[in-house]
Tab-separated table of C-alpha atoms in Angstrom:
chain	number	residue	atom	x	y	z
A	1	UNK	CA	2.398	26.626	-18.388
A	2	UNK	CA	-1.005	26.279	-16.484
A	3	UNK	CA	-0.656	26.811	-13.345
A	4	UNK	CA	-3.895	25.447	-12.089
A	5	UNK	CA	-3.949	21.889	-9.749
A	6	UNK	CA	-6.701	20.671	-7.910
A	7	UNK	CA	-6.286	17.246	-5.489
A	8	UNK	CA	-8.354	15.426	-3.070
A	9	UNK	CA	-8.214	17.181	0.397
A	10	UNK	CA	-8.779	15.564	3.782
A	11	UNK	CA	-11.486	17.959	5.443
A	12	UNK	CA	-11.803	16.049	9.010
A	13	UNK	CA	-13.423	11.828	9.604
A	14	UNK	CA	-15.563	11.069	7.349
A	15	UNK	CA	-14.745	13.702	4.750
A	16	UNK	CA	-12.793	14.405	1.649
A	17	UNK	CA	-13.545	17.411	-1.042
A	18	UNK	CA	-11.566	17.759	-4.340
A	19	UNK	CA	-10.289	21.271	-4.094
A	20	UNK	CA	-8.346	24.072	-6.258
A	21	UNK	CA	-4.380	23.607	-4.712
A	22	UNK	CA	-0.856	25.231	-5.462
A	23	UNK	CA	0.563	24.272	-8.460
A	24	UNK	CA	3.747	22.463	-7.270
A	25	UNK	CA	7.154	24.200	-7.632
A	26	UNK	CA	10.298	22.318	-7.625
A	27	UNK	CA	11.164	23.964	-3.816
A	28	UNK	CA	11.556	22.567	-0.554
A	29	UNK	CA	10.558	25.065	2.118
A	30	UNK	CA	12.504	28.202	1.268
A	31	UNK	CA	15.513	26.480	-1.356
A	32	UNK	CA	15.444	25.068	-4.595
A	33	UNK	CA	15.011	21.009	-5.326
A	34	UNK	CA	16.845	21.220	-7.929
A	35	UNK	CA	17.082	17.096	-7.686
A	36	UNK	CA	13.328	17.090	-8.715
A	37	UNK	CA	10.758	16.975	-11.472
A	38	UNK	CA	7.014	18.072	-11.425
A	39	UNK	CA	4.822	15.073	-12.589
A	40	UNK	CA	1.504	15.370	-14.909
A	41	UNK	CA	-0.178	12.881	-12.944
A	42	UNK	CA	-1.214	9.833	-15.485
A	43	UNK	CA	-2.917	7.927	-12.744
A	44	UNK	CA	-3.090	7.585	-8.585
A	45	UNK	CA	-4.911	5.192	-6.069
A	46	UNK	CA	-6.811	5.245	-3.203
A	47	UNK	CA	-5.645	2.899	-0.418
A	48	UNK	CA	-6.604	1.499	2.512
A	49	UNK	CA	-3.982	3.764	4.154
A	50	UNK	CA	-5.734	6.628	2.841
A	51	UNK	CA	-8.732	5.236	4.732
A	52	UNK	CA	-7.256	4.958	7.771
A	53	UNK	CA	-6.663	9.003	8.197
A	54	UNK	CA	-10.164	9.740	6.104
A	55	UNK	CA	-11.893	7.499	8.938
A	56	UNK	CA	-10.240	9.762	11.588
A	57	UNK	CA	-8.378	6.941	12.674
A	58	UNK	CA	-5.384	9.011	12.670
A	59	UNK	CA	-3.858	12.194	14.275
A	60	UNK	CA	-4.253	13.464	10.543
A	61	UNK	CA	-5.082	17.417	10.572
A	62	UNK	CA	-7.606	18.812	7.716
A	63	UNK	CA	-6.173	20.438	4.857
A	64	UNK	CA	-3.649	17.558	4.104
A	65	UNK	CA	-3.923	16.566	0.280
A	66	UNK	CA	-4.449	12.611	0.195
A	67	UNK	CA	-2.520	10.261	-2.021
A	68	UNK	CA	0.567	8.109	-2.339
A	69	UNK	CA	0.103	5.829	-5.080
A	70	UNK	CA	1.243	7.775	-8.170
A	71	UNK	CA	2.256	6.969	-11.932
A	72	UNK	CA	2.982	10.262	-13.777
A	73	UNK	CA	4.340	11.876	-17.070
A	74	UNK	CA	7.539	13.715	-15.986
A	75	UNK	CA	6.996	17.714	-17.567
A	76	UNK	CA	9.492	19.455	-15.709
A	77	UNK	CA	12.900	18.739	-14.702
A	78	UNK	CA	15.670	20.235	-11.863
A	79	UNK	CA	19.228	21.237	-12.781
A	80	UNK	CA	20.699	18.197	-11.094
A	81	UNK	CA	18.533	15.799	-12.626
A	82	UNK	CA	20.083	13.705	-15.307
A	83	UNK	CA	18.927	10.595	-16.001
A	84	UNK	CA	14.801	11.752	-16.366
A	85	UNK	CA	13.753	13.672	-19.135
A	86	UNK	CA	10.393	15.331	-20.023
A	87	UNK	CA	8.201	12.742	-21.659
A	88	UNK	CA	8.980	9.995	-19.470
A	89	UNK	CA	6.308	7.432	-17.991
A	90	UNK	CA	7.095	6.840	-14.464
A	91	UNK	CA	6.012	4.963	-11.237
A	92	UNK	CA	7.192	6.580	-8.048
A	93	UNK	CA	6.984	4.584	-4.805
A	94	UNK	CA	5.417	5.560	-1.888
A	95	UNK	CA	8.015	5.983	0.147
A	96	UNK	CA	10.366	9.250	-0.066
A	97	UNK	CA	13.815	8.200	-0.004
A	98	UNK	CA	17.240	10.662	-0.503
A	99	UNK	CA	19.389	7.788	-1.898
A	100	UNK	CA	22.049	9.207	0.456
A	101	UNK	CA	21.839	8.246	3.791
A	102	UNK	CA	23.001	4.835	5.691
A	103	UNK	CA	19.284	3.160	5.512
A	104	UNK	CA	18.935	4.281	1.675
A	105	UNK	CA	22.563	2.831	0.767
A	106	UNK	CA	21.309	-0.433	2.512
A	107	UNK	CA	18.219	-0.466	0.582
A	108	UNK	CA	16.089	0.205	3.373
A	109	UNK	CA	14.133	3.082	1.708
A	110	UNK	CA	10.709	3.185	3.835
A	111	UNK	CA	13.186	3.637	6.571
A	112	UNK	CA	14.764	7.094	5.174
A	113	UNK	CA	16.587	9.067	7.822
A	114	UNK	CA	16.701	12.835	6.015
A	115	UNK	CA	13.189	13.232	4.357
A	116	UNK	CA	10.960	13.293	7.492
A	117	UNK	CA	12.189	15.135	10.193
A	118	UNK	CA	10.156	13.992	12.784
A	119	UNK	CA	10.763	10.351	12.280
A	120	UNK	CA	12.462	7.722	10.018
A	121	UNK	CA	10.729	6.858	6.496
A	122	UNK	CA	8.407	9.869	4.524
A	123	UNK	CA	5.203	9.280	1.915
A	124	UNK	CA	3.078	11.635	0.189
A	125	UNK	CA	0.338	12.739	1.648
A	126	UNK	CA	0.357	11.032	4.796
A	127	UNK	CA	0.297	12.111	8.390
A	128	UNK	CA	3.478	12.302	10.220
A	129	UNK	CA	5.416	11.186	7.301
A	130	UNK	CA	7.409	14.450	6.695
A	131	UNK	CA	4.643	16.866	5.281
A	132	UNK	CA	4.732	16.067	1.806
A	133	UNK	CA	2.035	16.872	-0.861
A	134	UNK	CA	-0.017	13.905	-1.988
A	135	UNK	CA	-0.654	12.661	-5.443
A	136	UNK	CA	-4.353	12.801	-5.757
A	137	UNK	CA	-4.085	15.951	-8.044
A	138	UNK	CA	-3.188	16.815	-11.742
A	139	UNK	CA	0.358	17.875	-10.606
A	140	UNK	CA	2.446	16.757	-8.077
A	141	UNK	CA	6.134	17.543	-7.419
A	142	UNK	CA	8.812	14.678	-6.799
A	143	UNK	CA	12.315	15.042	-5.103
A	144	UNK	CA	15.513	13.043	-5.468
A	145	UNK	CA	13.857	11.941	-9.040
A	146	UNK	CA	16.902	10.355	-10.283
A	147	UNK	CA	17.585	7.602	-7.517
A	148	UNK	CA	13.386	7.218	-6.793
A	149	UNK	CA	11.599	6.957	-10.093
A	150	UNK	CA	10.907	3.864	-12.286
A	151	UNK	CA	11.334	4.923	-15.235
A	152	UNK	CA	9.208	2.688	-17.999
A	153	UNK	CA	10.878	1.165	-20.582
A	154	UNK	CA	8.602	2.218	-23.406
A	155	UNK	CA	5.812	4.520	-22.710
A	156	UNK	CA	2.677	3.152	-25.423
A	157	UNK	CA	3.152	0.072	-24.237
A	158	UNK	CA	3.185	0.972	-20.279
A	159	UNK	CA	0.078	2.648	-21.268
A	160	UNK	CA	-1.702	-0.658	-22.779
A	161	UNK	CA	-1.125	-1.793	-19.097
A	162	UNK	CA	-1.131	1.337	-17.104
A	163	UNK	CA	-4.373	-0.293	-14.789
A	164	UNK	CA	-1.271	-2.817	-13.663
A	165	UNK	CA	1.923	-0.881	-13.667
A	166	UNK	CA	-0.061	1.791	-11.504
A	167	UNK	CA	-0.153	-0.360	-8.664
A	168	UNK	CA	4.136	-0.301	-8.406
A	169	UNK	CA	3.503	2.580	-6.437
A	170	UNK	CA	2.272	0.383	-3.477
A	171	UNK	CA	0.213	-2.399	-3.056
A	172	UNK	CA	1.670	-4.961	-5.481
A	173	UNK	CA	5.409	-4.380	-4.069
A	174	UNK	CA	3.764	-4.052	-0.155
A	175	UNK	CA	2.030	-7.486	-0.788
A	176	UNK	CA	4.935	-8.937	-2.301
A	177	UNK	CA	7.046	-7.932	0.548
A	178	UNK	CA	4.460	-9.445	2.715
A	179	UNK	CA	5.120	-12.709	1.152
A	180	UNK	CA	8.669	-12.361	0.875
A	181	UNK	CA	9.359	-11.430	5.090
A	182	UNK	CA	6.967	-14.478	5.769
A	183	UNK	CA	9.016	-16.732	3.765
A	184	UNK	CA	6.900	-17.904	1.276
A	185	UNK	CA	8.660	-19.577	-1.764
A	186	UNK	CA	7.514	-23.274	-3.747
A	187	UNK	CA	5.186	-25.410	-2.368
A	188	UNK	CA	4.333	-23.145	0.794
A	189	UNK	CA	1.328	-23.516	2.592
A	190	UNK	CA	0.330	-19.545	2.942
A	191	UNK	CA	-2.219	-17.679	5.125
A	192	UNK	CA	-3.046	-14.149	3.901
A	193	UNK	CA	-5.310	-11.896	6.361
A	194	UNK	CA	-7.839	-9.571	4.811
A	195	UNK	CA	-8.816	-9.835	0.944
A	196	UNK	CA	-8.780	-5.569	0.501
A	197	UNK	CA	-6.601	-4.641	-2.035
A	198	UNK	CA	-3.129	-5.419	-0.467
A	199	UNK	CA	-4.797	-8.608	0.715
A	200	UNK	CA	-5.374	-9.498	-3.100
A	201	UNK	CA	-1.775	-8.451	-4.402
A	202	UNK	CA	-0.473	-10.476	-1.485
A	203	UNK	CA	-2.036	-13.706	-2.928
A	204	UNK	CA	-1.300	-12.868	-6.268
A	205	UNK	CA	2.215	-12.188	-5.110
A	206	UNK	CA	2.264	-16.199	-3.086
A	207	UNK	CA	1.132	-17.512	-6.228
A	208	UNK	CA	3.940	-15.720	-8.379
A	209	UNK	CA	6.155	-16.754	-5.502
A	210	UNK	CA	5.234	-20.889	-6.134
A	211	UNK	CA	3.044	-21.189	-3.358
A	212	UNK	CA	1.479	-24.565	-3.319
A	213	UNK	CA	-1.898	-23.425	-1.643
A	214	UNK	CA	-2.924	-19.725	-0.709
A	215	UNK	CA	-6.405	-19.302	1.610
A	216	UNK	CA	-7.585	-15.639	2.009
A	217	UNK	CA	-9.610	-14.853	5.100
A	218	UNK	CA	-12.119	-11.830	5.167
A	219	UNK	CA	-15.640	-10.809	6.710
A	220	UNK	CA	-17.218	-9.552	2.574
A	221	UNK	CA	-18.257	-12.233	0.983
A	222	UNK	CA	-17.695	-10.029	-2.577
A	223	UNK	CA	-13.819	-9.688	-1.602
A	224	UNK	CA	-13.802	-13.250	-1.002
A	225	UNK	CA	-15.388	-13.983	-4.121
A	226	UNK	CA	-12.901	-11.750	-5.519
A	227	UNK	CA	-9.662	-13.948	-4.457
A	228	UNK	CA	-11.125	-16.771	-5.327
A	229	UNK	CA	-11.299	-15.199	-8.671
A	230	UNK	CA	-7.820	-16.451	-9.224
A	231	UNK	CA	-7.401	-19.510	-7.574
A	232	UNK	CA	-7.303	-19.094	-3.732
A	233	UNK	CA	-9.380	-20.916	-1.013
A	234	UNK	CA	-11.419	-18.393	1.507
A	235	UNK	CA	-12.363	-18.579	4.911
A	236	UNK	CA	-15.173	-16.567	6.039
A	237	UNK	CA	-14.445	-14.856	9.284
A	238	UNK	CA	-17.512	-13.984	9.783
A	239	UNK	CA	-18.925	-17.365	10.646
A	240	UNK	CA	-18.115	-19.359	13.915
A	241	UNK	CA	-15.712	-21.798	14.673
A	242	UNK	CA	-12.250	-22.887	15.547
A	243	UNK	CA	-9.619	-21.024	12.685
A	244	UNK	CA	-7.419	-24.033	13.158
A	245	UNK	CA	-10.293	-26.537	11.955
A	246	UNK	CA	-10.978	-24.383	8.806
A	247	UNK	CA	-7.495	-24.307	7.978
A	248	UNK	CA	-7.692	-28.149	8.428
A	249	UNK	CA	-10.587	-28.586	6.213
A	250	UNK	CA	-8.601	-27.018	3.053
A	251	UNK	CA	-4.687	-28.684	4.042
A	252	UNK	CA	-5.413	-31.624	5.777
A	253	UNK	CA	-2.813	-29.604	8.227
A	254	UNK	CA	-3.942	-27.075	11.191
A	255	UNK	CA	-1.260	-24.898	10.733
A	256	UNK	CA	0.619	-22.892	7.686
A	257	UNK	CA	3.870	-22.268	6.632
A	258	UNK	CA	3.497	-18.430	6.394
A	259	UNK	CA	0.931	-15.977	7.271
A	260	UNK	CA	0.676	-12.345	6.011
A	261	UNK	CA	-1.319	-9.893	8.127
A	262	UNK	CA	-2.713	-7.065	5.303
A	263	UNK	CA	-5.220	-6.083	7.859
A	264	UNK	CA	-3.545	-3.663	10.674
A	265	UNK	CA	-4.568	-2.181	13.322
A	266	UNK	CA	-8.596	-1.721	12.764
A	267	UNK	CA	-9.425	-5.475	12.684
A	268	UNK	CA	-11.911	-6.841	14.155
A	269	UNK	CA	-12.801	-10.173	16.181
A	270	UNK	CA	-14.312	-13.452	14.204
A	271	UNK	CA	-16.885	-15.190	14.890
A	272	UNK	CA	-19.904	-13.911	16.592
A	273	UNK	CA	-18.163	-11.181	17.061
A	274	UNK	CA	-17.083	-9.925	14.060
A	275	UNK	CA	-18.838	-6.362	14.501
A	276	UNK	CA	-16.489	-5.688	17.731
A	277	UNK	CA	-12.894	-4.024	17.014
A	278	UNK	CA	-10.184	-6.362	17.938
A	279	UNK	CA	-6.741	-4.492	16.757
A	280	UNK	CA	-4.336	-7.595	17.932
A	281	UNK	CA	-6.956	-10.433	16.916
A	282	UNK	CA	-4.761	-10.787	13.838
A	283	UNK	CA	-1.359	-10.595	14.917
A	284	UNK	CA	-2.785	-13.451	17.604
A	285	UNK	CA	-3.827	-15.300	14.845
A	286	UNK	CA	-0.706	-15.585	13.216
A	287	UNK	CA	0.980	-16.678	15.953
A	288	UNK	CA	-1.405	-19.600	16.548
A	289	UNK	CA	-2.028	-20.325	12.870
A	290	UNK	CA	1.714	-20.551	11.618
A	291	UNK	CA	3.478	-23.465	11.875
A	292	UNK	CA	6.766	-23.589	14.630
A	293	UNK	CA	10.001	-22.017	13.037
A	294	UNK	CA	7.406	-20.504	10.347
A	295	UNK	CA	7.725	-16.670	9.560
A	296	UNK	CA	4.715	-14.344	9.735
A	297	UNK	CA	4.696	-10.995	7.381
A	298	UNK	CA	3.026	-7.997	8.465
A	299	UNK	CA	2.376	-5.413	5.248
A	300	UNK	CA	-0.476	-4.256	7.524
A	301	UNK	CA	-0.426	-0.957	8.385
A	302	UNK	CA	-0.652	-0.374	12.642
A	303	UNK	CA	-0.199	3.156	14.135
A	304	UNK	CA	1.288	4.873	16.926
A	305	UNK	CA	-1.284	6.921	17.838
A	306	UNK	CA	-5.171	5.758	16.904
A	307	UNK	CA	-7.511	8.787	18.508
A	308	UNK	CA	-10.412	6.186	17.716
A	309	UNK	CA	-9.404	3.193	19.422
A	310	UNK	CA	-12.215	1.524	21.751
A	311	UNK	CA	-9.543	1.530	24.517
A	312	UNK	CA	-6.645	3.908	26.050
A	313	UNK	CA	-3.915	1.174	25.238
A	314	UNK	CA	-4.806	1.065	21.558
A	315	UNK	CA	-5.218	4.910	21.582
A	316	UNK	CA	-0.802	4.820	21.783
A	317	UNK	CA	-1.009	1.824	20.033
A	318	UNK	CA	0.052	-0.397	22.662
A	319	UNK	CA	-2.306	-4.163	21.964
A	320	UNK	CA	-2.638	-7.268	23.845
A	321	UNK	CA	-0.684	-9.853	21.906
A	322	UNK	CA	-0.012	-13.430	23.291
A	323	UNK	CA	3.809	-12.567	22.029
A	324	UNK	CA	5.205	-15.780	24.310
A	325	UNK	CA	3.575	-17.817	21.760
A	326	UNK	CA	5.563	-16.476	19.130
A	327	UNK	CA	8.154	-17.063	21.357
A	328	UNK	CA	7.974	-20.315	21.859
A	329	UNK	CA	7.392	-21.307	18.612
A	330	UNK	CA	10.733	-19.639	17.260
A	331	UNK	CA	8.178	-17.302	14.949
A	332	UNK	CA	9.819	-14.342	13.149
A	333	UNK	CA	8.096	-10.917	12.448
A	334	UNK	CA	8.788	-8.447	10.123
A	335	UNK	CA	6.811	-5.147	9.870
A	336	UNK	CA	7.112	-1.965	8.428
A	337	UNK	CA	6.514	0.227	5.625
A	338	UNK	CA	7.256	-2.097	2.333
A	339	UNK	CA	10.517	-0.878	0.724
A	340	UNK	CA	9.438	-0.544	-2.717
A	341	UNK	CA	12.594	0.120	-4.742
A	342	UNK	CA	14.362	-3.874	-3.323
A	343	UNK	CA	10.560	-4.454	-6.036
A	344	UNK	CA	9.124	-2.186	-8.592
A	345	UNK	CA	11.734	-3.337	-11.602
A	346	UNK	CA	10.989	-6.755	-11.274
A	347	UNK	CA	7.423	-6.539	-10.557
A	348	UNK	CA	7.103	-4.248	-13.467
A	349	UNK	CA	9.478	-6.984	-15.682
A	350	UNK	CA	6.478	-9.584	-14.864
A	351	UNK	CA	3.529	-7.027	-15.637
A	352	UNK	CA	5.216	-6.305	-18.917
A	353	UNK	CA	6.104	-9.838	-19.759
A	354	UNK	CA	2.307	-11.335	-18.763
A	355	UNK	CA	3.473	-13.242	-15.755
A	356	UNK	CA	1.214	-11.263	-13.788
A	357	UNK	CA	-2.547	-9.573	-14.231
A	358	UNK	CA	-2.565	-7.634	-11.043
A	359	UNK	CA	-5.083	-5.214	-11.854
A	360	UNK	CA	-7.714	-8.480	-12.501
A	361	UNK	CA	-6.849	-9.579	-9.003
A	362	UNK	CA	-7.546	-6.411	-7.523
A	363	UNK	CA	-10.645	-5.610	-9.753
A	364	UNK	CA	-9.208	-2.448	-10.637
A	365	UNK	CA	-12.004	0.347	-10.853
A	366	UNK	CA	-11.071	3.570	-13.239
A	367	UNK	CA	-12.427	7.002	-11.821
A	368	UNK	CA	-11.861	10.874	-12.455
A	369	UNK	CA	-10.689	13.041	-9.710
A	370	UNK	CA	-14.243	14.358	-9.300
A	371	UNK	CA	-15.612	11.118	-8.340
A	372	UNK	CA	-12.589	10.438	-5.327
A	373	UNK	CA	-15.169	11.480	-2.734
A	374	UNK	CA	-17.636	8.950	-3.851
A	375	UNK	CA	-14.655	6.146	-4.562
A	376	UNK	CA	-13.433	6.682	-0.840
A	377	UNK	CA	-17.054	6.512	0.525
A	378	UNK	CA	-17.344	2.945	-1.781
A	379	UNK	CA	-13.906	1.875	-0.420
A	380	UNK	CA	-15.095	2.028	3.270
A	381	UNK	CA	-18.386	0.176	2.590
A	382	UNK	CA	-16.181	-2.604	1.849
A	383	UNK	CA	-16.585	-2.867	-1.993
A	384	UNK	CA	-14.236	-5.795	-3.697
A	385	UNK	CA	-12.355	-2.468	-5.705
A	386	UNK	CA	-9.548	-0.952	-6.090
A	387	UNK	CA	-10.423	2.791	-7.197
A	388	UNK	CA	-7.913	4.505	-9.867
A	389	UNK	CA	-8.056	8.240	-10.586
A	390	UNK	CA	-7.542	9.487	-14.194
A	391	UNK	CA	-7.012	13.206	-13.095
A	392	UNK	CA	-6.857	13.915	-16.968
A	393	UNK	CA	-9.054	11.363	-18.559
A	394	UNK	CA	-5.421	10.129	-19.688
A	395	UNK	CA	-6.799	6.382	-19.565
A	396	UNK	CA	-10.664	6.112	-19.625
């Protein structure tokens, strides 16, 4: 077997340098993972998580390979896995989960208490999420493959629409879940925050979900163009005025039913202002935006620790929120990593079945692994993309 890999390594903000890396063996630390398989990786994403850390927005060290969002051939199998072969066409999610523990049996898999050991809920690739080697490489090894992996049903015809079922990984089951925790179902009135990539699979996802009306707010005019693309209204938040009296304009109502924050922590104000960092101007938003008893999703990824933050609260990732609004309006939050295994099957059943072109919604952009540091430098000039690599020309 070749044992040559190469992946896309963080080097420090601002930087990222495809690089020669270990081959991955089917270990963890010093014992055998015998419960895992070693993936040819078919095809893996850049997010806007990835971003975050690149942007030195994190406490993320250099040297850590990038990448969560994987779809991969399976080549190599442990003893104790049974229900994977070689040959099989797989999604994994994001999130490492051991199928064993309390939050796993519950379904709660971004929440996994035994893969991380410094806190609940692991990824690939991804500071402080347990150390584990991204999937922006040709190879990438897997644990507990048997309880984590989607396996697809028939592997010619996942790759006819591998530019869709690649986004199982993440962003089509994190927008989803958006939608779902805000409450949106038929005929809802829906507010979705940021038109980026989860943004995009968010309103694809309200739409799927029978939403009556979905308006996607954003500061690029080319990401707004891209939502309405498939049917959305936009609000430029770049230009002035009361939020409330745009949302008028399009409902004939100054409030929604559900609002879905798939910006985080690195937002910035409206307005005039729209140049200054504002990291609760969202979360405020939603509050005043959603209608009393409404629910408000937050998919949006906000940080403990933010070494770039304009101020020492936001640095520990403590923001000003007007939370006795919320209050008093009998809101409901729900944040957190998405759990991607309560979606992927279903998600991929609606890919599969033409319910659902998510890859048009997100103006999916194929690349090879050498052209990562040129996709992540597009990416954070704002372009309306969302960057694939083909580590082994597998698709293009």
């Amino acid at each position: 077997m070749n044992a040559a890999n190469r992946g896309v390594v963080y080097k420090g903000p601002g930087e990222v340098a495809v690089e020669s890396i270990a081959y991955p063996e089917l270990a963890l630390g010093n014992r055998k993972c015998e419960h895992g398989v070693i993936l040819k990786v078919v095809t893996t994403n850049i997010c806007g998580s990835d971003q975050h850390m690149v942007r030195g927005r994190t406490t993320a060290q250099p040297g850590l390979v990038l990448g969560h969002e994987i779809t991969g051939l399976v080549i190599e199998t442990g003893r104790d896995v049974e229900f994977v072969k070689p040959g099989d066409l797989v999604s994994v999610p994001f999130n490492i989960a051991c199928g064993r523990c309390r939050n796993c049996k519950e379904g709660r898999t971004g929440i996994c208490l035994n893969v991380n050991p410094s806190r609940p809920g692991a990824a690939y690739g991804y500071v402080d999420m347990g150390g584990w080697v991204g999937g922006q490489t040709e190879y990438v090894m897997v644990p507990y493959a048997d309880f984590n992996l989607l396996k697809f049903p028939d592997a010619d015809q996942a790759m006819e629409k591998i530019k869709d079922l690649t986004m199982l990984s993440d962003i089509f089951p994190t927008g989803f879940h958006g939608c779902v925790t805000a409450g949106v179902g038929p005929g809802s009135t829906v507010y979705i925050a940021g038109a980026g990539p989860v943004g995009l699979a968010a309103a694809v996802s309200a739409q799927l979900l029978g939403a009556a009306c979905v308006i996607v707010g954003d500061m690029i005019e080319e990401r707004l163009a891209q939502a309405r693309s498939f049917g959305c209204e936009t609000i430029d938040l770049t230009q002035d005025g009361d939020m409330a009296d745009k949302i008028e304009v399009i409902l004939g109502e100054r409030e929604v039913d559900a609002f879905v924050d798939c910006v985080g922590f690195e937002a910035h104000a409206c307005g005039c202002n729209h140049g200054k960092e504002a990291p609760a101007t969202v979360l405020n938003s939603a509050m005043s935006l959603t209608r009393a008893g409404g629910q408000i999703g937050i998919p949006g990824l906000y940080v403990t620790e933010d070494p770039g933050a304009e101020d020492e609260a936001a640095q520990q990732g403590a923001l000003s929120m007007r939370f006795g609004l919320g209050w008093a309006k009998s809101h409901s939050f729900h944040t957190g990593q998405c759990p991607v295994m309560q979606y992927h099957r279903p998600l991929m059943q609606a890919i599969l079945f033409g319910k659902v072109n998510i890859a048009d919604a997100v103006n999916v952009q194929m690349i090879s692994l050498d052209q990562a540091p040129q996709g992540y430098a597009d990416f954070d000039g704002g372009a309306a993309k969302k960057f694939v690599i083909d580590p082994h020309g597998s698709v293009t």
